[in-house]
Coordinates of N, CA and C in Angstrom, one line a residue:
M10 N -42.5 -1.5 -58.2 CA -43.5 -0.5 -58.3 C -44.5 -0.6 -57.1
T11 N -44.8 0.4 -56.4 CA -45.8 0.4 -55.3 C -47.2 0.1 -55.9
S12 N -47.9 -0.9 -55.2 CA -49.2 -1.2 -55.6 C -50.2 -0.2 -55.2
Y13 N -51.4 -0.2 -55.8 CA -52.4 0.8 -55.5 C -52.8 0.7 -54.0
S14 N -52.9 -0.6 -53.5 CA -53.2 -0.7 -52.0 C -52.1 -0.1 -51.2
E15 N -50.9 -0.3 -51.5 CA -49.8 0.2 -50.7 C -49.8 1.7 -50.8
Y16 N -50.1 2.3 -51.9 CA -50.3 3.8 -52.1 C -51.3 4.3 -51.1
I17 N -52.5 3.6 -51.1 CA -53.6 4.0 -50.2 C -53.2 4.0 -48.8
M18 N -52.6 2.9 -48.3 CA -52.2 2.8 -46.9 C -51.1 3.8 -46.5
S19 N -50.2 4.0 -47.4 CA -49.1 5.0 -47.1 C -49.6 6.4 -46.9
T20 N -50.6 6.7 -47.8 CA -51.3 8.0 -47.7 C -52.0 8.2 -46.4
L21 N -52.7 7.1 -46.0 CA -53.5 7.2 -44.7 C -52.6 7.3 -43.5
R22 N -51.4 6.8 -43.6 CA -50.5 6.8 -42.4 C -49.7 8.1 -42.3
N23 N -49.7 8.9 -43.4 CA -48.9 10.1 -43.4 C -49.8 11.3 -43.0
P24 N -49.5 11.9 -41.8 CA -50.4 12.9 -41.3 C -50.4 14.2 -42.2
I25 N -49.4 14.4 -43.0 CA -49.3 15.6 -43.9 C -50.2 15.3 -45.1
M26 N -50.2 14.1 -45.6 CA -51.0 13.8 -46.8 C -52.4 13.3 -46.5
R27 N -52.7 13.1 -45.2 CA -54.0 12.5 -44.9 C -55.2 13.3 -45.5
P28 N -56.1 12.6 -46.2 CA -57.2 13.3 -46.8 C -58.4 13.6 -45.9
H29 N -59.4 14.2 -46.5 CA -60.6 14.5 -45.8 C -61.1 13.1 -45.2
P30 N -61.7 13.1 -44.0 CA -62.2 11.9 -43.4 C -63.1 11.0 -44.3
V31 N -63.9 11.6 -45.1 CA -64.8 10.8 -46.0 C -64.0 10.1 -47.0
L32 N -63.0 10.8 -47.6 CA -62.1 10.1 -48.6 C -61.2 9.1 -48.0
A33 N -60.9 9.4 -46.7 CA -60.1 8.4 -46.0 C -60.8 7.1 -45.9
G34 N -62.2 7.2 -45.7 CA -63.0 6.0 -45.7 C -63.0 5.3 -47.0
I35 N -63.0 6.1 -48.1 CA -63.0 5.5 -49.4 C -61.7 4.7 -49.6
M36 N -60.6 5.3 -49.2 CA -59.3 4.6 -49.3 C -59.3 3.3 -48.6
L37 N -59.8 3.3 -47.4 CA -59.8 2.0 -46.7 C -60.7 1.0 -47.4
L38 N -61.8 1.5 -47.9 CA -62.7 0.6 -48.6 C -62.0 0.0 -49.8
L39 N -61.2 0.8 -50.5 CA -60.6 0.4 -51.8 C -59.3 -0.3 -51.7
S40 N -58.7 -0.3 -50.4 CA -57.4 -0.9 -50.3 C -57.4 -2.4 -50.5
G41 N -58.6 -3.0 -50.4 CA -58.7 -4.4 -50.6 C -59.6 -4.8 -51.7
A42 N -60.0 -3.8 -52.6 CA -61.0 -4.0 -53.6 C -60.6 -3.4 -54.9
D43 N -61.2 -3.8 -56.0 CA -61.0 -3.2 -57.3 C -61.9 -2.0 -57.4
T44 N -61.3 -0.8 -57.5 CA -62.1 0.4 -57.6 C -63.0 0.4 -58.7
N45 N -62.6 -0.2 -59.8 CA -63.4 -0.1 -61.0 C -64.8 -0.8 -60.8
A46 N -64.8 -1.7 -59.9 CA -66.1 -2.5 -59.7 C -66.9 -1.9 -58.5
A47 N -66.4 -0.8 -57.9 CA -67.0 -0.4 -56.6 C -68.2 0.6 -56.8
G48 N -68.4 1.2 -57.9 CA -69.4 2.2 -58.0 C -70.6 1.8 -59.0
N49 N -71.7 2.6 -58.9 CA -72.8 2.4 -59.8 C -72.8 3.4 -60.9
P50 N -72.5 3.1 -62.1 CA -72.5 4.1 -63.2 C -73.8 4.7 -63.5
V51 N -74.9 4.0 -63.3 CA -76.2 4.5 -63.6 C -76.5 5.7 -62.7
A52 N -76.3 5.5 -61.4 CA -76.5 6.6 -60.4 C -75.4 7.7 -60.6
G53 N -74.2 7.3 -61.1 CA -73.2 8.3 -61.3 C -73.5 9.2 -62.4
E54 N -74.3 8.8 -63.4 CA -74.6 9.7 -64.5 C -75.3 11.0 -64.0
Q55 N -76.2 10.9 -63.1 CA -76.9 12.0 -62.5 C -76.0 12.8 -61.6
K56 N -75.2 12.1 -60.8 CA -74.3 12.8 -59.9 C -73.1 13.5 -60.6
A57 N -72.9 13.2 -61.8 CA -71.8 13.8 -62.5 C -72.2 15.2 -63.1
A58 N -73.4 15.6 -62.8 CA -73.8 17.0 -63.2 C -72.8 18.0 -62.8
L59 N -72.1 17.8 -61.7 CA -71.1 18.8 -61.2 C -69.9 18.8 -62.1
C60 N -69.7 17.7 -62.9 CA -68.4 17.5 -63.6 C -68.6 17.8 -65.1
I61 N -69.8 17.6 -65.7 CA -69.9 17.5 -67.1 C -69.7 18.9 -67.8
G62 N -69.8 20.0 -67.0 CA -69.6 21.3 -67.6 C -68.2 21.4 -68.2
C63 N -67.2 20.7 -67.6 CA -65.8 20.8 -68.1 C -65.4 19.4 -68.7
H64 N -65.8 18.3 -68.0 CA -65.4 17.0 -68.5 C -66.6 16.4 -69.3
I65 N -66.8 16.8 -70.5 CA -68.0 16.5 -71.3 C -68.0 15.0 -71.7
P66 N -69.0 14.3 -71.3 CA -69.1 12.8 -71.6 C -69.1 12.5 -73.1
G67 N -68.1 11.7 -73.5 CA -68.1 11.2 -74.9 C -67.8 12.3 -75.9
A68 N -67.3 13.4 -75.6 CA -67.1 14.5 -76.5 C -65.9 15.3 -76.1
A69 N -65.3 16.0 -77.1 CA -64.1 16.8 -76.8 C -64.5 18.0 -75.9
N70 N -63.6 18.2 -74.9 CA -63.9 19.3 -74.0 C -63.7 20.7 -74.7
A71 N -64.4 21.7 -74.3 CA -64.3 23.0 -74.9 C -62.9 23.6 -74.7
D72 N -62.3 23.3 -73.6 CA -60.9 23.7 -73.2 C -60.0 22.5 -73.4
P73 N -59.0 22.6 -74.3 CA -58.1 21.4 -74.5 C -57.1 21.2 -73.3
L74 N -57.1 22.2 -72.4 CA -56.2 22.0 -71.2 C -56.9 21.1 -70.2
I75 N -58.2 20.8 -70.4 CA -58.9 20.0 -69.4 C -58.9 18.6 -69.9
P76 N -58.5 17.6 -69.1 CA -58.4 16.2 -69.6 C -59.7 15.5 -69.9
E77 N -59.7 14.7 -70.9 CA -60.8 13.8 -71.2 C -60.9 12.8 -70.1
L78 N -62.1 12.4 -69.7 CA -62.3 11.4 -68.7 C -63.1 10.2 -69.3
S79 N -63.6 10.3 -70.5 CA -64.4 9.2 -71.0 C -63.6 8.0 -71.1
G80 N -64.1 6.9 -70.5 CA -63.4 5.6 -70.5 C -62.2 5.5 -69.6
Q81 N -61.9 6.6 -68.9 CA -60.8 6.5 -68.0 C -61.1 5.5 -66.8
H82 N -60.0 4.9 -66.4 CA -60.2 3.9 -65.3 C -60.7 4.5 -64.0
A83 N -61.8 3.9 -63.4 CA -62.4 4.5 -62.3 C -61.4 4.7 -61.1
N84 N -60.5 3.7 -61.0 CA -59.6 3.8 -59.8 C -58.7 5.0 -60.0
Y85 N -58.3 5.4 -61.2 CA -57.5 6.6 -61.4 C -58.2 7.8 -61.1
I86 N -59.5 7.9 -61.5 CA -60.3 9.1 -61.2 C -60.4 9.3 -59.7
V87 N -60.7 8.2 -58.9 CA -60.8 8.3 -57.5 C -59.4 8.7 -56.9
Q88 N -58.3 8.1 -57.4 CA -57.0 8.4 -56.9 C -56.7 9.9 -57.1
E89 N -57.1 10.5 -58.2 CA -56.8 11.9 -58.4 C -57.6 12.8 -57.5
L90 N -58.8 12.4 -57.2 CA -59.6 13.1 -56.3 C -59.0 13.1 -54.9
L91 N -58.4 12.0 -54.6 CA -57.6 11.9 -53.3 C -56.4 12.8 -53.3
E92 N -55.8 12.9 -54.5 CA -54.6 13.8 -54.6 C -55.0 15.3 -54.4
Y93 N -56.2 15.7 -54.9 CA -56.7 17.0 -54.7 C -57.1 17.2 -53.3
Q94 N -57.6 16.2 -52.7 CA -58.1 16.3 -51.3 C -56.9 16.5 -50.3
N95 N -55.8 15.7 -50.6 CA -54.7 15.8 -49.6 C -53.7 16.9 -50.0
G96 N -53.9 17.6 -51.1 CA -53.0 18.7 -51.5 C -51.8 18.3 -52.3
R97 N -51.7 17.0 -52.6 CA -50.5 16.6 -53.4 C -50.7 17.1 -54.9
R98 N -51.9 17.3 -55.3 CA -52.2 17.8 -56.6 C -53.0 19.1 -56.4
K99 N -52.7 20.2 -57.1 CA -53.4 21.4 -56.9 C -53.9 22.0 -58.2
D100 N -55.1 22.5 -58.1 CA -55.8 23.3 -59.2 C -56.9 24.1 -58.5
P101 N -57.0 25.4 -58.8 CA -58.0 26.2 -58.2 C -59.4 25.7 -58.3
V102 N -59.8 25.1 -59.4 CA -61.1 24.6 -59.6 C -61.3 23.3 -59.0
M103 N -60.4 22.3 -59.4 CA -60.6 21.0 -58.9 C -60.3 20.8 -57.4
S104 N -59.4 21.5 -56.8 CA -59.2 21.4 -55.4 C -60.4 21.8 -54.6
A105 N -61.1 22.8 -55.1 CA -62.4 23.2 -54.4 C -63.5 22.2 -54.7
L106 N -63.6 21.7 -55.9 CA -64.7 20.8 -56.2 C -64.5 19.4 -55.5
A107 N -63.3 19.0 -55.4 CA -63.1 17.7 -54.7 C -63.6 17.7 -53.3
R108 N -63.6 18.9 -52.7 CA -64.1 18.9 -51.3 C -65.6 19.1 -51.2
I109 N -66.2 19.3 -52.3 CA -67.7 19.4 -52.4 C -68.3 18.0 -52.4
I110 N -67.6 17.1 -53.1 CA -68.1 15.7 -53.2 C -67.7 15.0 -51.9
T111 N -68.5 15.0 -50.9 CA -68.2 14.5 -49.6 C -68.8 13.1 -49.3
N112 N -69.5 12.6 -50.2 CA -70.1 11.3 -50.0 C -69.4 10.2 -50.7
T113 N -69.0 9.1 -49.9 CA -68.2 8.0 -50.5 C -68.9 7.4 -51.7
E114 N -70.2 7.1 -51.6 CA -70.9 6.5 -52.7 C -70.9 7.4 -53.9
D115 N -71.1 8.7 -53.7 CA -71.1 9.6 -54.9 C -69.8 9.6 -55.7
I116 N -68.7 9.6 -55.0 CA -67.4 9.6 -55.6 C -67.2 8.4 -56.4
L117 N -67.5 7.2 -55.8 CA -67.4 6.0 -56.5 C -68.3 5.9 -57.7
D118 N -69.5 6.4 -57.6 CA -70.5 6.3 -58.7 C -70.1 7.2 -59.9
I119 N -69.6 8.4 -59.6 CA -69.2 9.3 -60.6 C -68.0 8.7 -61.4
A120 N -67.0 8.1 -60.6 CA -65.9 7.5 -61.3 C -66.3 6.3 -62.1
A121 N -67.3 5.5 -61.6 CA -67.8 4.4 -62.4 C -68.5 4.8 -63.7
Y122 N -69.2 5.9 -63.6 CA -70.0 6.5 -64.8 C -69.0 6.8 -65.9
Y123 N -68.0 7.6 -65.5 CA -67.0 8.0 -66.6 C -66.3 6.8 -67.1
S124 N -66.0 5.8 -66.3 CA -65.2 4.7 -66.7 C -66.0 3.8 -67.7
R125 N -67.3 3.8 -67.7 CA -68.1 3.0 -68.6 C -68.4 3.7 -69.9
L126 N -68.0 5.0 -70.1 CA -68.2 5.7 -71.3 C -67.2 5.2 -72.4
P127 N -67.6 5.3 -73.7 CA -66.6 4.9 -74.7 C -65.3 5.6 -74.5
V128 N -64.2 4.8 -74.5 CA -62.9 5.3 -74.2 C -62.4 6.3 -75.2
M129 N -61.7 7.4 -74.7 CA -61.1 8.4 -75.5 C -60.2 7.7 -76.5
S130 N -60.1 8.3 -77.7 CA -59.3 7.6 -78.7 C -58.8 8.7 -79.7
G131 N -57.5 8.6 -80.0 CA -57.0 9.6 -81.0 C -57.4 9.2 -82.4
S132 N -57.1 10.1 -83.3 CA -57.4 9.9 -84.7 C -56.5 9.0 -85.5
G133 N -55.3 8.8 -84.9 CA -54.3 8.0 -85.6 C -53.5 8.8 -86.7
E134 N -53.9 10.1 -86.8 CA -53.3 11.0 -87.8 C -51.9 11.3 -87.4
Q135 N -51.0 11.3 -88.4 CA -49.6 11.5 -88.2 C -49.3 13.0 -88.2
L136 N -49.3 13.6 -87.0 CA -49.0 15.1 -86.9 C -47.5 15.3 -87.2
P137 N -47.1 16.6 -87.4 CA -45.7 16.9 -87.8 C -44.6 16.3 -87.1
L138 N -44.8 16.1 -85.7 CA -43.7 15.5 -84.9 C -44.1 14.1 -84.5
F139 N -44.9 13.4 -85.2 CA -45.4 12.1 -84.9 C -44.3 11.1 -84.8
E140 N -43.4 11.0 -85.8 CA -42.4 10.0 -85.8 C -41.4 10.2 -84.6
E141 N -41.0 11.5 -84.4 CA -40.2 11.8 -83.3 C -40.8 11.4 -82.0
G142 N -42.1 11.7 -81.9 CA -42.8 11.3 -80.6 C -42.9 9.8 -80.4
D143 N -43.1 9.1 -81.5 CA -43.1 7.6 -81.5 C -41.8 7.1 -80.9
E144 N -40.7 7.7 -81.4 CA -39.4 7.2 -81.0 C -39.2 7.5 -79.5
L145 N -39.6 8.7 -79.1 CA -39.4 9.1 -77.7 C -40.3 8.2 -76.8
F146 N -41.5 7.9 -77.2 CA -42.4 7.0 -76.5 C -41.7 5.7 -76.2
T147 N -41.0 5.2 -77.2 CA -40.3 3.9 -77.0 C -39.1 4.0 -76.2
N148 N -38.2 5.0 -76.5 CA -37.0 5.2 -75.9 C -37.1 5.6 -74.4
S149 N -38.2 6.3 -74.1 CA -38.4 6.7 -72.7 C -39.2 5.7 -71.9
R150 N -39.5 4.6 -72.6 CA -40.2 3.4 -72.0 C -41.5 3.8 -71.4
C151 N -42.2 4.7 -72.1 CA -43.6 5.0 -71.7 C -44.5 3.8 -71.7
N152 N -44.3 3.0 -72.7 CA -45.1 1.8 -72.9 C -45.0 0.8 -71.8
Y153 N -43.9 0.8 -71.0 CA -43.7 -0.1 -69.9 C -44.9 0.0 -68.9
C154 N -45.3 1.2 -68.7 CA -46.4 1.4 -67.7 C -47.8 1.7 -68.4
H155 N -47.7 2.5 -69.5 CA -48.9 2.9 -70.1 C -49.4 2.1 -71.3
G156 N -48.6 1.1 -71.7 CA -49.0 0.2 -72.8 C -48.7 0.8 -74.1
D157 N -48.6 0.0 -75.2 CA -48.3 0.4 -76.5 C -49.4 1.3 -77.1
T158 N -50.6 1.2 -76.6 CA -51.7 2.1 -77.2 C -52.1 3.2 -76.2
G159 N -51.3 3.3 -75.1 CA -51.6 4.3 -74.1 C -52.6 3.8 -73.1
T160 N -52.8 2.5 -73.1 CA -53.7 1.8 -72.2 C -52.9 0.9 -71.2
P161 N -52.9 1.1 -69.9 CA -52.1 0.3 -69.0 C -52.6 -1.1 -69.0
D162 N -51.7 -2.1 -68.8 CA -52.1 -3.5 -68.7 C -52.7 -3.8 -67.3
T163 N -52.3 -3.1 -66.3 CA -52.8 -3.4 -64.9 C -53.3 -2.2 -64.2
P164 N -54.4 -1.6 -64.7 CA -54.9 -0.4 -64.1 C -55.4 -0.5 -62.7
S165 N -56.0 -1.7 -62.4 CA -56.6 -1.9 -61.1 C -55.6 -2.1 -60.0
I166 N -54.4 -2.5 -60.4 CA -53.3 -2.8 -59.5 C -52.5 -1.5 -59.2
E167 N -52.1 -0.9 -60.3 CA -51.2 0.3 -60.1 C -51.8 1.6 -60.2
G168 N -53.1 1.8 -60.6 CA -53.7 3.1 -60.7 C -53.2 3.9 -61.8
M169 N -52.7 3.2 -62.9 CA -52.2 4.0 -64.1 C -53.3 4.5 -64.9
P170 N -53.2 5.7 -65.5 CA -54.3 6.2 -66.3 C -54.1 5.8 -67.8
I171 N -55.3 5.8 -68.5 CA -55.2 5.8 -69.9 C -54.8 7.1 -70.4
I172 N -53.8 7.1 -71.3 CA -53.3 8.4 -71.9 C -53.5 8.4 -73.4
G173 N -53.7 7.3 -74.0 CA -53.9 7.3 -75.5 C -55.1 8.1 -75.9
G174 N -55.0 9.1 -76.8 CA -56.1 9.8 -77.2 C -56.4 11.0 -76.3
Q175 N -55.6 11.3 -75.3 CA -55.8 12.4 -74.4 C -55.5 13.7 -75.1
N176 N -56.1 14.8 -74.7 CA -55.8 16.1 -75.3 C -54.3 16.5 -75.3
K177 N -53.8 16.8 -76.5 CA -52.4 17.2 -76.6 C -52.0 18.3 -75.7
E178 N -52.8 19.3 -75.6 CA -52.4 20.5 -74.8 C -52.4 20.1 -73.3
Y179 N -53.3 19.3 -72.9 CA -53.3 18.8 -71.5 C -52.0 18.0 -71.2
L180 N -51.7 17.1 -72.2 CA -50.5 16.3 -72.0 C -49.2 17.2 -71.9
V181 N -49.1 18.2 -72.7 CA -48.0 19.1 -72.7 C -47.9 19.8 -71.3
K182 N -49.1 20.3 -70.9 CA -49.1 21.0 -69.6 C -48.7 20.1 -68.5
T183 N -49.2 18.8 -68.5 CA -48.9 17.9 -67.4 C -47.5 17.5 -67.4
M184 N -46.9 17.2 -68.6 CA -45.5 16.8 -68.6 C -44.6 17.9 -68.2
K185 N -44.9 19.1 -68.6 CA -44.0 20.3 -68.2 C -44.2 20.5 -66.7
G186 N -45.4 20.3 -66.2 CA -45.6 20.5 -64.7 C -44.8 19.5 -63.9
I187 N -44.8 18.2 -64.4 CA -44.1 17.2 -63.7 C -42.6 17.5 -63.8
R188 N -42.1 17.9 -65.0 CA -40.7 18.2 -65.1 C -40.2 19.3 -64.2
A189 N -41.1 20.3 -64.0 CA -40.8 21.4 -63.1 C -41.0 21.1 -61.6
G190 N -41.5 19.9 -61.3 CA -41.7 19.6 -59.9 C -43.0 20.2 -59.4
E191 N -43.8 20.7 -60.2 CA -45.1 21.3 -59.8 C -46.2 20.3 -59.6
R192 N -46.0 19.1 -60.1 CA -46.9 18.0 -59.9 C -46.2 16.8 -59.6
I193 N -46.6 16.0 -58.6 CA -45.9 14.8 -58.2 C -46.7 13.6 -58.9
A194 N -46.1 13.0 -59.9 CA -46.8 11.9 -60.6 C -46.6 10.6 -60.0
D195 N -45.5 10.3 -59.2 CA -45.3 9.1 -58.6 C -44.3 9.3 -57.4
K196 N -44.4 8.5 -56.4 CA -43.7 8.7 -55.2 C -42.2 8.5 -55.4
F197 N -41.7 7.9 -56.4 CA -40.3 7.6 -56.7 C -39.7 8.7 -57.6
G198 N -40.5 9.6 -58.1 CA -40.0 10.6 -59.0 C -39.6 10.1 -60.4
L199 N -40.1 8.9 -60.8 CA -39.6 8.4 -62.0 C -40.1 9.2 -63.2
M200 N -41.3 9.7 -63.2 CA -41.8 10.5 -64.3 C -41.0 11.8 -64.4
Q201 N -40.6 12.4 -63.3 CA -39.9 13.7 -63.3 C -38.5 13.4 -63.9
K202 N -37.9 12.3 -63.6 CA -36.6 11.9 -64.2 C -36.6 11.8 -65.7
V203 N -37.7 11.2 -66.1 CA -37.9 11.0 -67.6 C -38.0 12.3 -68.3
F204 N -38.9 13.2 -67.8 CA -39.2 14.4 -68.4 C -38.1 15.5 -68.2
S205 N -37.2 15.3 -67.2 CA -36.1 16.2 -67.0 C -35.1 16.1 -68.2
R206 N -35.1 15.0 -68.9 CA -34.2 14.8 -70.0 C -34.8 15.3 -71.3
L207 N -36.0 15.7 -71.3 CA -36.7 16.1 -72.5 C -36.8 17.7 -72.7
S208 N -36.6 18.1 -73.9 CA -36.7 19.5 -74.2 C -38.2 19.9 -74.4
D209 N -38.5 21.1 -74.6 CA -39.9 21.5 -74.9 C -40.4 20.9 -76.2
Q210 N -39.5 20.8 -77.2 CA -39.9 20.2 -78.4 C -40.1 18.7 -78.3
D211 N -39.3 18.1 -77.5 CA -39.5 16.6 -77.2 C -40.8 16.4 -76.6
I212 N -41.2 17.2 -75.6 CA -42.5 17.1 -74.9 C -43.6 17.3 -75.9
E213 N -43.5 18.3 -76.8 CA -44.5 18.6 -77.8 C -44.7 17.3 -78.7
A214 N -43.5 16.8 -79.1 CA -43.6 15.6 -80.0 C -44.2 14.4 -79.3
L215 N -43.8 14.2 -78.1 CA -44.4 13.1 -77.3 C -45.9 13.2 -77.1
A216 N -46.3 14.5 -76.8 CA -47.7 14.7 -76.7 C -48.5 14.5 -78.0
Q217 N -47.9 15.0 -79.1 CA -48.5 14.8 -80.4 C -48.8 13.3 -80.6
F218 N -47.8 12.5 -80.4 CA -47.9 11.0 -80.6 C -48.9 10.4 -79.7
I219 N -48.9 10.7 -78.4 CA -49.8 10.0 -77.5 C -51.2 10.4 -77.8
S220 N -51.4 11.7 -78.2 CA -52.8 12.2 -78.4 C -53.4 11.5 -79.6
T221 N -52.6 10.9 -80.5 CA -53.2 10.3 -81.7 C -53.4 8.8 -81.5
L222 N -52.9 8.2 -80.4 CA -53.1 6.8 -80.1 C -54.5 6.4 -80.0
K223 N -54.9 5.2 -80.4 CA -56.2 4.7 -80.3 C -56.2 3.8 -79.0
A224 N -56.6 4.3 -77.9 CA -56.6 3.6 -76.7 C -57.6 2.4 -76.8
V225 N -57.2 1.3 -76.1 CA -58.1 0.1 -76.1 C -58.9 0.1 -74.9
S226 N -60.2 -0.1 -75.1 CA -61.1 -0.1 -73.9 C -60.9 -1.4 -73.1
T227 N -60.8 -1.2 -71.8 CA -60.7 -2.4 -71.0 C -61.7 -2.3 -69.8
P228 N -63.0 -2.5 -70.1 CA -64.0 -2.4 -69.1 C -63.8 -3.4 -68.0
P229 N -64.0 -3.0 -66.8 CA -63.7 -3.8 -65.6 C -64.8 -4.9 -65.5
Q230 N -64.4 -6.0 -65.0 CA -65.4 -7.1 -64.8 C -66.1 -6.9 -63.4
S231 N -67.3 -6.4 -63.5 CA -68.1 -6.1 -62.3 C -69.6 -6.3 -62.6
K232 N -70.4 -6.3 -61.6 CA -71.8 -6.5 -61.8 C -72.4 -5.4 -62.7
S233 N -73.4 -5.8 -63.4 CA -74.1 -4.9 -64.4 C -75.2 -4.1 -63.7
Y234 N -75.3 -2.8 -64.0 CA -76.3 -2.0 -63.5 C -77.3 -1.6 -64.6
T235 N -78.5 -1.9 -64.5 CA -79.5 -1.7 -65.5 C -80.7 -1.0 -65.0
Q236 N -80.6 -0.2 -64.0 CA -81.7 0.5 -63.4 C -82.3 1.5 -64.4

């Protein structure tokens, strides 16, 4: 599996995928560092004013198609901003907003702020397709990368997101988008291969199961900000 540093450097070398110059600087900064430890979450709380209208801190979003960011790994948040910047990931709102945040420190601080919030967590309730989803989660080897609770074991190395407790509707939308080739989840197409074998009902079951998982908080080891 390609490391996070290798992903960063390959993106910088590709003229088609090359991001905004400011984010290119972030990538170089983070290619040899732990993104989770790079930002100031106290400063990020104020800077996240641009984000909290949709990504509500510590609470369910008004629109279930919008992903929860509370407790998400900072490196993944930064990585996805890069994806919007270089056009590999597209969304009318996010593609525009990603280009508004043009300061390296601001991006790192916002990511650090969300990563320090209590991690999203499902109810553990067994929804109608829970057991089917549980079986699919294991048979599709989702836990190999995302962990048994939807929390990756090596987020700072591979840039894997926390998915346990994520909004079901968002998960369904994402999985179908990857299956259709509308979103590139990884450079090797592994996720698309997995989802290409799943029916719509399979995806619904898998999303139901993942959304109920109680993700485990794995706060990064970094300096404390108490301003």
